[in-house]
Short mmCIF file of C-alpha atoms (C1' of nucleotides) in Angstrom, two decimals:
data_model
loop_
_atom_site.label_atom_id
_atom_site.label_comp_id
_atom_site.label_asym_id
_atom_site.label_seq_id
_atom_site.Cartn_x
_atom_site.Cartn_y
_atom_site.Cartn_z
CA MET A 1 -18.83 -10.70 28.47
CA LYS A 2 -20.44 -12.57 25.75
CA LYS A 3 -21.02 -11.07 22.30
CA THR A 4 -24.48 -10.27 21.41
CA LYS A 5 -25.89 -11.43 18.16
CA GLN A 6 -25.78 -7.90 16.89
CA GLU A 7 -22.09 -7.56 17.66
CA ILE A 8 -21.26 -10.80 15.77
CA VAL A 9 -23.35 -9.62 12.91
CA ALA A 10 -21.54 -6.15 13.12
CA ASP A 11 -18.15 -7.68 13.22
CA TYR A 12 -18.98 -9.96 10.14
CA ARG A 13 -20.11 -6.93 8.22
CA ARG A 14 -17.03 -4.99 9.17
CA SER A 15 -14.73 -7.52 7.84
CA ALA A 16 -16.68 -8.17 4.84
CA ILE A 17 -16.31 -4.54 3.98
CA LEU A 18 -12.59 -4.48 4.66
CA ASP A 19 -12.18 -7.52 2.49
CA ALA A 20 -14.33 -5.84 -0.37
CA ALA A 21 -12.37 -2.49 0.11
CA ARG A 22 -9.04 -4.32 -0.06
CA THR A 23 -9.97 -5.93 -3.44
CA VAL A 24 -11.17 -2.83 -4.97
CA PHE A 25 -8.40 -0.51 -3.79
CA ALA A 26 -5.89 -3.08 -5.00
CA ARG A 27 -7.56 -3.06 -8.28
CA ARG A 28 -7.97 0.75 -8.87
CA GLY A 29 -5.92 2.52 -6.22
CA PHE A 30 -7.31 4.98 -3.74
CA ALA A 31 -8.54 7.68 -6.12
CA GLY A 32 -9.95 5.16 -8.50
CA GLY A 33 -11.53 3.12 -5.85
CA ILE A 34 -15.46 3.33 -6.24
CA LEU A 35 -17.64 3.21 -3.02
CA ASP A 36 -20.51 1.65 -4.99
CA GLU A 37 -18.25 -1.13 -6.11
CA ILE A 38 -16.95 -1.76 -2.76
CA ALA A 39 -20.60 -1.95 -1.49
CA GLN A 40 -21.57 -4.33 -4.18
CA GLU A 41 -18.58 -6.46 -3.64
CA ALA A 42 -19.44 -6.72 0.04
CA GLY A 43 -23.07 -7.51 -0.83
CA ILE A 44 -24.62 -4.53 0.80
CA ALA A 45 -25.83 -1.07 -0.14
CA LYS A 46 -23.71 2.06 -0.14
CA GLY A 47 -25.50 3.56 2.81
CA THR A 48 -24.51 0.83 4.93
CA LEU A 49 -20.86 1.54 4.33
CA TYR A 50 -21.36 4.65 6.29
CA LEU A 51 -22.80 2.83 9.39
CA TYR A 52 -19.40 1.16 9.68
CA PHE A 53 -16.90 3.85 8.36
CA LYS A 54 -16.97 7.59 8.32
CA GLY A 55 -15.97 7.71 4.53
CA LYS A 56 -13.76 6.72 1.91
CA GLU A 57 -10.42 7.85 3.49
CA GLU A 58 -11.17 6.18 6.76
CA LEU A 59 -12.03 2.96 5.01
CA TYR A 60 -8.83 2.96 3.04
CA LYS A 61 -6.89 3.68 6.26
CA ALA A 62 -8.62 0.91 8.06
CA VAL A 63 -7.55 -1.65 5.35
CA LEU A 64 -3.98 -0.37 5.47
CA ASP A 65 -3.79 -0.20 9.27
CA HIS A 66 -5.03 -3.59 9.74
CA ASP A 67 -2.81 -5.24 7.01
CA MET A 68 0.34 -3.36 7.80
CA ARG A 69 0.14 -4.06 11.48
CA THR A 70 -0.29 -7.77 10.75
CA LEU A 71 2.64 -7.90 8.41
CA ARG A 72 4.92 -5.89 10.80
CA GLN A 73 3.97 -7.92 13.79
CA SER A 74 4.45 -11.31 12.04
CA THR A 75 7.93 -10.29 10.61
CA LEU A 76 9.13 -8.97 13.89
CA ASN A 77 7.96 -12.07 15.65
CA ARG A 78 9.81 -14.42 13.33
CA VAL A 79 12.93 -12.37 12.98
CA ASP A 80 13.33 -11.85 16.63
CA ALA A 81 12.78 -15.51 17.40
CA ALA A 82 15.40 -16.55 14.97
CA ALA A 83 18.74 -17.32 16.81
CA THR A 84 21.54 -16.63 14.26
CA LEU A 85 21.93 -13.73 11.83
CA ARG A 86 21.49 -16.13 8.78
CA GLU A 87 18.26 -17.43 10.28
CA LYS A 88 17.01 -14.06 10.94
CA ILE A 89 17.60 -13.09 7.30
CA ALA A 90 15.91 -16.28 6.19
CA ALA A 91 13.08 -15.65 8.40
CA PHE A 92 12.68 -12.08 7.22
CA THR A 93 12.74 -13.13 3.53
CA LEU A 94 10.28 -16.11 4.12
CA VAL A 95 7.68 -14.22 6.06
CA ARG A 96 7.41 -11.53 3.66
CA LEU A 97 7.24 -13.99 0.65
CA GLN A 98 4.66 -16.00 2.43
CA ASN A 99 2.51 -12.90 3.07
CA GLY A 100 2.99 -11.74 -0.47
CA ASP A 101 1.72 -14.89 -1.72
CA ALA A 102 -1.07 -15.19 0.88
CA ARG A 103 -2.23 -11.46 0.60
CA ARG A 104 -1.69 -10.31 -2.93
CA GLU A 105 -4.08 -7.58 -2.69
CA PHE A 106 -2.67 -5.86 0.04
CA PHE A 107 0.81 -6.02 -1.52
CA ARG A 108 -0.61 -4.40 -4.62
CA ILE A 109 -1.99 -1.68 -2.48
CA MET A 110 1.48 -1.29 -0.69
CA ASP A 111 3.23 -0.75 -3.92
CA GLN A 112 0.91 2.17 -4.86
CA GLU A 113 1.11 3.58 -1.43
CA GLN A 114 4.25 5.59 -1.99
CA GLN A 115 2.95 9.10 -1.37
CA ASN A 116 -0.85 9.21 -0.76
CA LEU A 117 -2.23 9.89 2.69
CA THR A 118 0.58 11.99 3.79
CA MET A 119 -1.03 12.58 7.05
CA THR A 120 -0.43 9.36 8.18
CA ARG A 121 2.71 8.39 6.41
CA THR A 122 4.91 8.73 9.34
CA GLN A 123 2.99 6.03 10.98
CA TYR A 124 3.15 3.58 8.04
CA SER A 125 6.77 4.19 7.41
CA ASP A 126 7.53 3.47 10.88
CA TRP A 127 5.84 0.18 10.54
CA VAL A 128 7.88 -0.56 7.44
CA ARG A 129 11.13 0.66 8.93
CA GLU A 130 10.81 -1.31 12.20
CA PRO A 131 11.41 -4.74 10.86
CA VAL A 132 14.22 -3.61 8.71
CA GLU A 133 15.96 -2.08 11.75
CA HIS A 134 15.79 -5.12 13.69
CA LEU A 135 17.67 -6.77 11.11
CA ALA A 136 20.07 -3.91 10.87
CA ALA A 137 20.68 -4.32 14.60
CA ALA A 138 21.45 -7.99 14.16
CA ILE A 139 23.76 -7.31 11.31
CA ALA A 140 25.60 -4.62 13.10
CA GLU A 141 25.92 -7.14 16.07
CA ALA A 142 27.30 -9.78 13.80
CA VAL A 143 29.69 -7.27 12.53
CA SER A 144 31.08 -6.34 15.83
CA ARG A 145 31.28 -10.03 16.76
CA GLY A 146 33.38 -10.50 13.60
CA GLU A 147 31.03 -13.07 12.35
CA ILE A 148 30.82 -11.27 9.03
CA ARG A 149 32.48 -8.68 6.83
CA ASP A 150 32.49 -5.10 8.03
CA VAL A 151 29.40 -3.64 6.17
CA PRO A 152 27.09 -0.76 6.79
CA ALA A 153 24.35 -2.61 8.64
CA GLU A 154 21.48 -0.19 7.80
CA LYS A 155 22.26 -0.18 4.29
CA VAL A 156 22.59 -3.94 3.93
CA ALA A 157 19.32 -4.42 5.89
CA TRP A 158 17.48 -2.19 3.19
CA ASN A 159 19.11 -4.13 0.43
CA ILE A 160 17.48 -7.33 1.88
CA ALA A 161 14.24 -5.69 2.09
CA ASP A 162 14.59 -4.35 -1.41
CA ILE A 163 15.36 -7.79 -3.06
CA THR A 164 12.75 -9.40 -1.14
CA ARG A 165 10.13 -6.88 -2.19
CA GLY A 166 11.24 -7.25 -5.83
CA ALA A 167 11.00 -10.99 -5.50
CA ILE A 168 7.43 -10.52 -4.17
CA GLN A 169 6.46 -8.24 -6.90
CA ARG A 170 7.77 -10.80 -9.76
CA ARG A 171 5.61 -13.49 -8.10
CA LEU A 172 2.59 -11.23 -8.11
CA MET A 173 3.18 -10.61 -11.78
CA GLY A 174 3.06 -14.30 -12.38
CA ARG A 175 6.72 -14.73 -13.23
CA SER A 176 8.89 -16.92 -10.97
CA SER A 177 7.63 -20.53 -10.53
CA GLY A 178 9.11 -22.05 -7.40
CA THR A 179 8.01 -22.22 -3.89
CA VAL A 180 8.52 -19.46 -1.43
CA GLU A 181 10.86 -21.57 0.55
CA GLU A 182 13.21 -22.17 -2.62
CA GLU A 183 13.06 -18.29 -3.11
CA SER A 184 13.79 -17.44 0.33
CA ASP A 185 16.72 -19.85 0.36
CA TYR A 186 18.08 -18.35 -2.69
CA LEU A 187 17.83 -14.88 -1.48
CA THR A 188 19.30 -15.83 1.86
CA GLY A 189 22.16 -17.42 0.13
CA PHE A 190 22.90 -14.46 -2.10
CA VAL A 191 22.99 -11.98 0.64
CA TRP A 192 25.01 -14.31 2.83
CA ALA A 193 27.62 -14.64 0.10
CA ALA A 194 27.97 -10.84 0.23
CA LEU A 195 28.35 -10.94 4.03
CA GLU A 196 30.44 -13.97 4.52
CA LYS A 197 34.13 -13.18 5.60
CA SER A 198 35.91 -15.87 3.58
CA PRO A 199 34.15 -18.66 1.81
CA ALA A 200 36.31 -21.77 1.46
CA PRO A 201 37.80 -21.89 -2.03
CA MET B 1 13.99 21.41 -44.27
CA LYS B 2 13.81 24.44 -41.72
CA LYS B 3 11.30 24.48 -39.10
CA THR B 4 8.59 27.19 -39.30
CA LYS B 5 7.79 29.37 -36.70
CA GLN B 6 4.66 27.53 -36.04
CA GLU B 7 6.35 24.25 -35.62
CA ILE B 8 8.81 25.79 -33.05
CA VAL B 9 6.07 27.15 -31.12
CA ALA B 10 4.14 23.95 -31.33
CA ASP B 11 7.17 21.92 -30.06
CA TYR B 12 7.69 24.28 -27.26
CA ARG B 13 4.11 23.93 -26.29
CA ARG B 14 4.13 20.26 -26.54
CA SER B 15 7.15 19.88 -24.20
CA ALA B 16 5.69 22.57 -21.92
CA ILE B 17 2.58 20.43 -21.58
CA LEU B 18 4.54 17.27 -20.89
CA ASP B 19 6.52 18.82 -18.35
CA ALA B 20 3.32 20.17 -16.55
CA ALA B 21 1.81 16.84 -16.81
CA ARG B 22 4.86 15.02 -15.40
CA THR B 23 4.71 17.31 -12.43
CA VAL B 24 0.91 16.79 -11.79
CA PHE B 25 0.92 13.34 -12.29
CA ALA B 26 3.84 12.76 -10.06
CA ARG B 27 1.87 14.80 -7.35
CA ARG B 28 -1.35 13.17 -7.71
CA GLY B 29 -1.15 9.87 -9.72
CA PHE B 30 -3.19 9.17 -12.83
CA ALA B 31 -6.67 9.11 -11.35
CA GLY B 32 -6.09 12.19 -9.20
CA GLY B 33 -4.34 14.15 -11.75
CA ILE B 34 -6.44 17.05 -12.83
CA LEU B 35 -6.20 18.46 -16.37
CA ASP B 36 -7.19 22.02 -15.33
CA GLU B 37 -4.18 21.90 -13.07
CA ILE B 38 -1.94 20.63 -15.86
CA ALA B 39 -3.14 23.44 -18.15
CA GLN B 40 -2.58 26.00 -15.55
CA GLU B 41 1.01 24.68 -14.81
CA ALA B 42 1.78 24.78 -18.48
CA GLY B 43 0.26 28.43 -18.66
CA ILE B 44 -2.35 27.49 -21.23
CA ALA B 45 -6.12 26.93 -21.27
CA LYS B 46 -7.40 23.53 -20.95
CA GLY B 47 -8.90 23.51 -24.37
CA THR B 48 -5.44 23.85 -25.78
CA LEU B 49 -4.46 20.47 -24.24
CA TYR B 50 -6.67 18.87 -26.64
CA LEU B 51 -5.00 20.49 -29.67
CA TYR B 52 -1.83 18.58 -28.68
CA PHE B 53 -3.32 15.39 -27.02
CA LYS B 54 -6.37 13.32 -27.45
CA GLY B 55 -7.13 13.17 -23.79
CA LYS B 56 -5.97 12.37 -20.34
CA GLU B 57 -4.91 8.91 -21.04
CA GLU B 58 -2.90 9.79 -24.17
CA LEU B 59 -1.20 12.60 -22.18
CA TYR B 60 -0.16 10.26 -19.43
CA LYS B 61 1.07 7.68 -21.87
CA ALA B 62 3.14 10.45 -23.72
CA VAL B 63 5.03 11.29 -20.57
CA LEU B 64 5.59 7.64 -19.64
CA ASP B 65 6.68 6.85 -23.05
CA HIS B 66 9.22 9.66 -23.39
CA ASP B 67 10.77 9.20 -20.02
CA MET B 68 10.99 5.39 -19.98
CA ARG B 69 12.36 5.45 -23.49
CA THR B 70 15.05 7.71 -22.41
CA LEU B 71 15.94 5.85 -19.23
CA ARG B 72 15.97 2.55 -20.98
CA GLN B 73 18.23 3.90 -23.80
CA SER B 74 20.74 5.62 -21.46
CA THR B 75 20.96 2.53 -19.37
CA LEU B 76 21.49 0.30 -22.38
CA ASN B 77 24.25 2.61 -23.82
CA ARG B 78 26.30 2.83 -20.66
CA VAL B 79 25.94 -0.81 -19.60
CA ASP B 80 26.67 -1.98 -22.96
CA ALA B 81 29.78 0.25 -23.36
CA ALA B 82 31.21 -0.99 -20.06
CA ALA B 83 34.03 -3.59 -20.70
CA THR B 84 33.97 -5.90 -17.62
CA LEU B 85 31.02 -7.29 -15.66
CA ARG B 86 31.90 -5.32 -12.54
CA GLU B 87 32.05 -2.06 -14.87
CA LYS B 88 28.59 -2.98 -16.26
CA ILE B 89 27.13 -3.39 -12.74
CA ALA B 90 28.64 -0.14 -11.75
CA ALA B 91 27.35 1.52 -14.91
CA PHE B 92 23.80 0.28 -14.27
CA THR B 93 23.41 1.34 -10.71
CA LEU B 94 25.00 4.70 -11.40
CA VAL B 95 22.84 5.61 -14.52
CA ARG B 96 19.73 4.72 -12.66
CA LEU B 97 20.83 6.55 -9.50
CA GLN B 98 21.76 9.72 -11.60
CA ASN B 99 18.46 9.44 -13.50
CA GLY B 100 16.66 9.12 -10.13
CA ASP B 101 18.19 12.32 -8.99
CA ALA B 102 17.65 14.22 -11.96
CA ARG B 103 14.17 13.24 -12.85
CA ARG B 104 12.48 12.75 -9.45
CA GLU B 105 8.98 13.26 -10.76
CA PHE B 106 9.35 10.64 -13.43
CA PHE B 107 10.55 8.01 -10.81
CA ARG B 108 7.53 8.96 -8.58
CA ILE B 109 5.18 8.10 -11.39
CA MET B 110 7.16 4.87 -12.10
CA ASP B 111 6.61 3.73 -8.62
CA GLN B 112 2.98 4.06 -8.71
CA GLU B 113 2.79 2.78 -12.17
CA GLN B 114 2.49 -0.87 -11.19
CA GLN B 115 -0.93 -1.87 -12.68
CA ASN B 116 -2.59 0.89 -14.42
CA LEU B 117 -2.90 1.14 -18.22
CA THR B 118 -3.06 -2.55 -18.52
CA MET B 119 -3.20 -2.26 -22.38
CA THR B 120 0.33 -0.93 -22.77
CA ARG B 121 1.96 -2.70 -19.81
CA THR B 122 3.64 -5.18 -21.97
CA GLN B 123 5.33 -2.36 -23.74
CA TYR B 124 6.66 -0.69 -20.69
CA SER B 125 7.55 -3.86 -18.86
CA ASP B 126 9.70 -4.78 -21.97
CA TRP B 127 11.49 -1.46 -21.42
CA VAL B 128 12.05 -2.23 -17.88
CA ARG B 129 13.20 -5.78 -18.69
CA GLU B 130 15.66 -5.06 -21.50
CA PRO B 131 18.35 -3.32 -19.51
CA VAL B 132 18.14 -5.91 -16.74
CA GLU B 133 18.26 -8.70 -19.35
CA HIS B 134 21.52 -7.25 -20.80
CA LEU B 135 22.98 -7.35 -17.32
CA ALA B 136 21.90 -10.87 -16.91
CA ALA B 137 23.49 -11.87 -20.18
CA ALA B 138 26.86 -10.46 -18.95
CA ILE B 139 26.51 -12.19 -15.71
CA ALA B 140 25.88 -15.45 -17.34
CA GLU B 141 28.67 -15.03 -19.56
CA ALA B 142 30.96 -14.24 -16.65
CA VAL B 143 29.76 -17.38 -14.97
CA SER B 144 30.60 -19.50 -17.89
CA ARG B 145 34.08 -17.94 -18.19
CA GLY B 146 34.51 -18.97 -14.43
CA GLU B 147 35.00 -15.25 -13.40
CA ILE B 148 32.43 -15.47 -10.78
CA ARG B 149 30.44 -17.88 -8.72
CA ASP B 150 27.96 -20.09 -10.42
CA VAL B 151 24.65 -17.99 -9.77
CA PRO B 152 21.41 -17.77 -11.58
CA ALA B 153 22.18 -14.87 -13.82
CA GLU B 154 18.56 -13.71 -14.35
CA LYS B 155 17.77 -13.69 -10.55
CA VAL B 156 20.87 -11.84 -9.80
CA ALA B 157 20.18 -9.14 -12.38
CA TRP B 158 16.81 -8.48 -10.93
CA ASN B 159 18.43 -8.32 -7.39
CA ILE B 160 20.70 -5.69 -8.63
CA ALA B 161 17.81 -3.75 -10.18
CA ASP B 162 15.75 -4.12 -7.06
CA ILE B 163 18.50 -2.75 -4.73
CA THR B 164 19.15 0.06 -7.13
CA ARG B 165 15.47 1.04 -7.18
CA GLY B 166 15.27 0.85 -3.35
CA ALA B 167 18.24 3.19 -3.10
CA ILE B 168 16.77 5.69 -5.52
CA GLN B 169 13.45 5.60 -3.44
CA ARG B 170 15.25 6.24 -0.19
CA ARG B 171 17.02 9.20 -2.00
CA LEU B 172 13.60 10.54 -3.21
CA MET B 173 12.26 10.42 0.18
CA GLY B 174 15.05 12.52 1.53
CA ARG B 175 17.08 9.96 3.29
CA SER B 176 20.51 9.12 2.30
CA SER B 177 23.09 11.88 2.01
CA GLY B 178 25.97 10.92 -0.03
CA THR B 179 26.70 11.39 -3.76
CA VAL B 180 25.23 9.03 -6.39
CA GLU B 181 28.93 7.88 -7.11
CA GLU B 182 29.21 6.81 -3.49
CA GLU B 183 25.87 5.05 -3.54
CA SER B 184 26.86 3.25 -6.80
CA ASP B 185 30.18 2.15 -5.40
CA TYR B 186 28.53 0.70 -2.40
CA LEU B 187 26.04 -1.14 -4.21
CA THR B 188 28.48 -2.42 -6.73
CA GLY B 189 30.64 -3.60 -3.98
CA PHE B 190 27.91 -5.33 -2.09
CA VAL B 191 26.95 -7.19 -5.27
CA TRP B 192 30.40 -7.96 -6.23
CA ALA B 193 31.09 -9.58 -2.97
CA ALA B 194 28.21 -11.83 -3.33
CA LEU B 195 29.33 -12.89 -6.83
CA GLU B 196 33.21 -13.13 -6.25
CA LYS B 197 34.73 -16.59 -6.22
CA SER B 198 37.20 -16.36 -3.34
CA PRO B 199 38.05 -13.04 -1.82
CA ALA B 200 41.49 -12.80 -0.26
CA PRO B 201 41.37 -13.51 3.48
"C1'" DC C 1 -49.37 -10.51 17.20
"C1'" DA C 2 -48.75 -5.51 18.01
"C1'" DA C 3 -45.45 -2.10 19.03
"C1'" DT C 4 -41.03 -0.32 18.94
"C1'" DA C 5 -36.36 -0.10 17.98
"C1'" DA C 6 -32.40 -0.82 15.06
"C1'" DA C 7 -30.40 -1.75 10.77
"C1'" DA C 8 -30.23 -1.34 6.00
"C1'" DT C 9 -31.44 0.71 1.68
"C1'" DG C 10 -30.99 3.28 -2.50
"C1'" DA C 11 -32.82 7.48 -4.78
"C1'" DC C 12 -31.10 11.65 -4.49
"C1'" DC C 13 -27.85 15.90 -4.09
"C1'" DG C 14 -23.81 18.64 -4.93
"C1'" DT C 15 -19.55 18.92 -6.57
"C1'" DA C 16 -15.57 17.81 -9.24
"C1'" DT C 17 -13.58 16.92 -13.44
"C1'" DG C 18 -13.00 15.14 -18.47
"C1'" DG C 19 -14.16 16.77 -22.53
"C1'" DT C 20 -16.42 20.24 -26.23
"C1'" DC C 21 -17.04 24.05 -29.17
"C1'" DA C 22 -18.54 28.78 -30.54
"C1'" DG C 23 -16.18 32.74 -30.17
"C1'" DT C 24 -11.80 35.73 -30.02
"C1'" DG C 25 -7.75 37.82 -31.44
"C1'" DA C 26 -2.97 37.65 -33.03
"C1'" DC C 27 -0.75 37.29 -37.16
"C1'" DA C 28 0.27 36.63 -42.10
"C1'" DA C 29 -0.67 37.85 -46.80
"C1'" DG C 30 -1.79 41.02 -50.18
"C1'" DC D 1 -5.26 48.63 -43.91
"C1'" DT D 2 -8.38 44.61 -44.99
"C1'" DT D 3 -9.08 40.11 -44.92
"C1'" DG D 4 -8.60 35.40 -43.95
"C1'" DT D 5 -6.60 31.77 -41.21
"C1'" DC D 6 -5.90 29.10 -37.29
"C1'" DA D 7 -4.09 28.66 -32.79
"C1'" DC D 8 -6.17 29.53 -28.57
"C1'" DT D 9 -9.71 30.32 -25.10
"C1'" DG D 10 -12.82 29.41 -21.24
"C1'" DA D 11 -17.76 28.91 -20.48
"C1'" DC D 12 -20.44 25.08 -20.79
"C1'" DC D 13 -22.03 20.24 -20.75
"C1'" DA D 14 -22.33 15.50 -19.27
"C1'" DT D 15 -21.11 12.13 -16.28
"C1'" DA D 16 -19.33 9.97 -12.31
"C1'" DC D 17 -18.81 9.69 -7.75
"C1'" DG D 18 -18.64 10.65 -2.52
"C1'" DG D 19 -21.95 11.42 0.83
"C1'" DT D 20 -26.99 11.96 2.90
"C1'" DC D 21 -31.38 10.66 4.76
"C1'" DA D 22 -36.37 9.67 4.35
"C1'" DT D 23 -38.29 5.12 3.93
"C1'" DT D 24 -38.43 0.29 4.09
"C1'" DT D 25 -37.14 -4.07 6.19
"C1'" DT D 26 -35.61 -6.78 9.92
"C1'" DA D 27 -35.26 -7.89 14.76
"C1'" DT D 28 -36.72 -7.42 19.67
"C1'" DT D 29 -39.82 -7.10 23.26
"C1'" DG D 30 -44.09 -7.75 25.83
#
DNA sequence: CAATAAAATGACCGTATGGTCAGTGACAAG
DNA sequence: CTTGTCACTGACCATACGGTCATTTTATTG
């Protein structure tokens, strides 16, 4: 069924509001984010916000939902598509770094989002955990195949997530000059050196 | 010169206020932290807060100042005291983990503190950077001595800081069961495997 | 074009909270 | 005991902000 003109306009408004909200929440956090400012940024009046979202909290959740879902999905896709463990690690770091560069504002929100919104935290922390656990499974399998050293798969997977996040943050703060590919290569190489059984002398 | 009774009481008040503020800011962040709540937690009236601090921002900064200074100092002491690179890495991870366990509230604030208080950010980011750069120097030196592989010292130092921070966060969130010593040993071992020149097969 | 419906607006309201200050009382000095 | 000082108090104020809704603007229909 074709979209009516109203639906198109409504979709456009909705995403304009989400973009504005992302910008403002990234700048000031949840508690500090001001709805008047979001409305202005979106080019509408404050009252209009309430035609599309129930209130501040729902708006915030809508931003997080959308962006985290996207990040989770693209990470899973690329990690699962990779054939070898090393490629999976490279894929993981690269997707995250690319996302970090492309959607700075969302990553700023992610950093703050450590404890707020306790109600829905389980949901979000699942979305964070899932890709890491896919990595962990691949690591465990590589260990059992004897491809790499005997390491605790889950811990290592989280370590990979941690150094990737750190690299992204340093990029967001303006340090670190190279391309995301270079950064991903470096990270993958570092981790691989820790996993390798016996590098040639 | 001996402290007068007033000075003793004043010191006590001051630190009670700092403790209360740390608790509340850790729970609700800067924007959400309520001065009435801090006063109640400290067992004083709100007006009294203003006898000891100029306002909300100064109070927040006082907490961060005190705790970050302490963390920076204890990290530097222990890292610099360690003789070998491996011991320095172990020292770094261990102090941070110990601090993470002992001062959960401060670390929760740290996590949130990514962009607020832009004025003083340079100050704080120096305090974060300094210990990492001591590590980096030790790594660079070990590289030039041929003790470890040829790695980019600064990057590796930040990677160590990143995995340590991640480990602390997972502990704060209630996952991860072992002692801080076990965790530190694991992290050190992981990093060392990545740095080692040629492990015996 | 008129009539009607739908969408958007922004002035307005209530509440929460950072900050103030006139008043209180505990304590020290004499 | 009296007096003066000063840390302390909490009622109070001003402001900011989330949320509402009567009114206005825009779109649709006949």
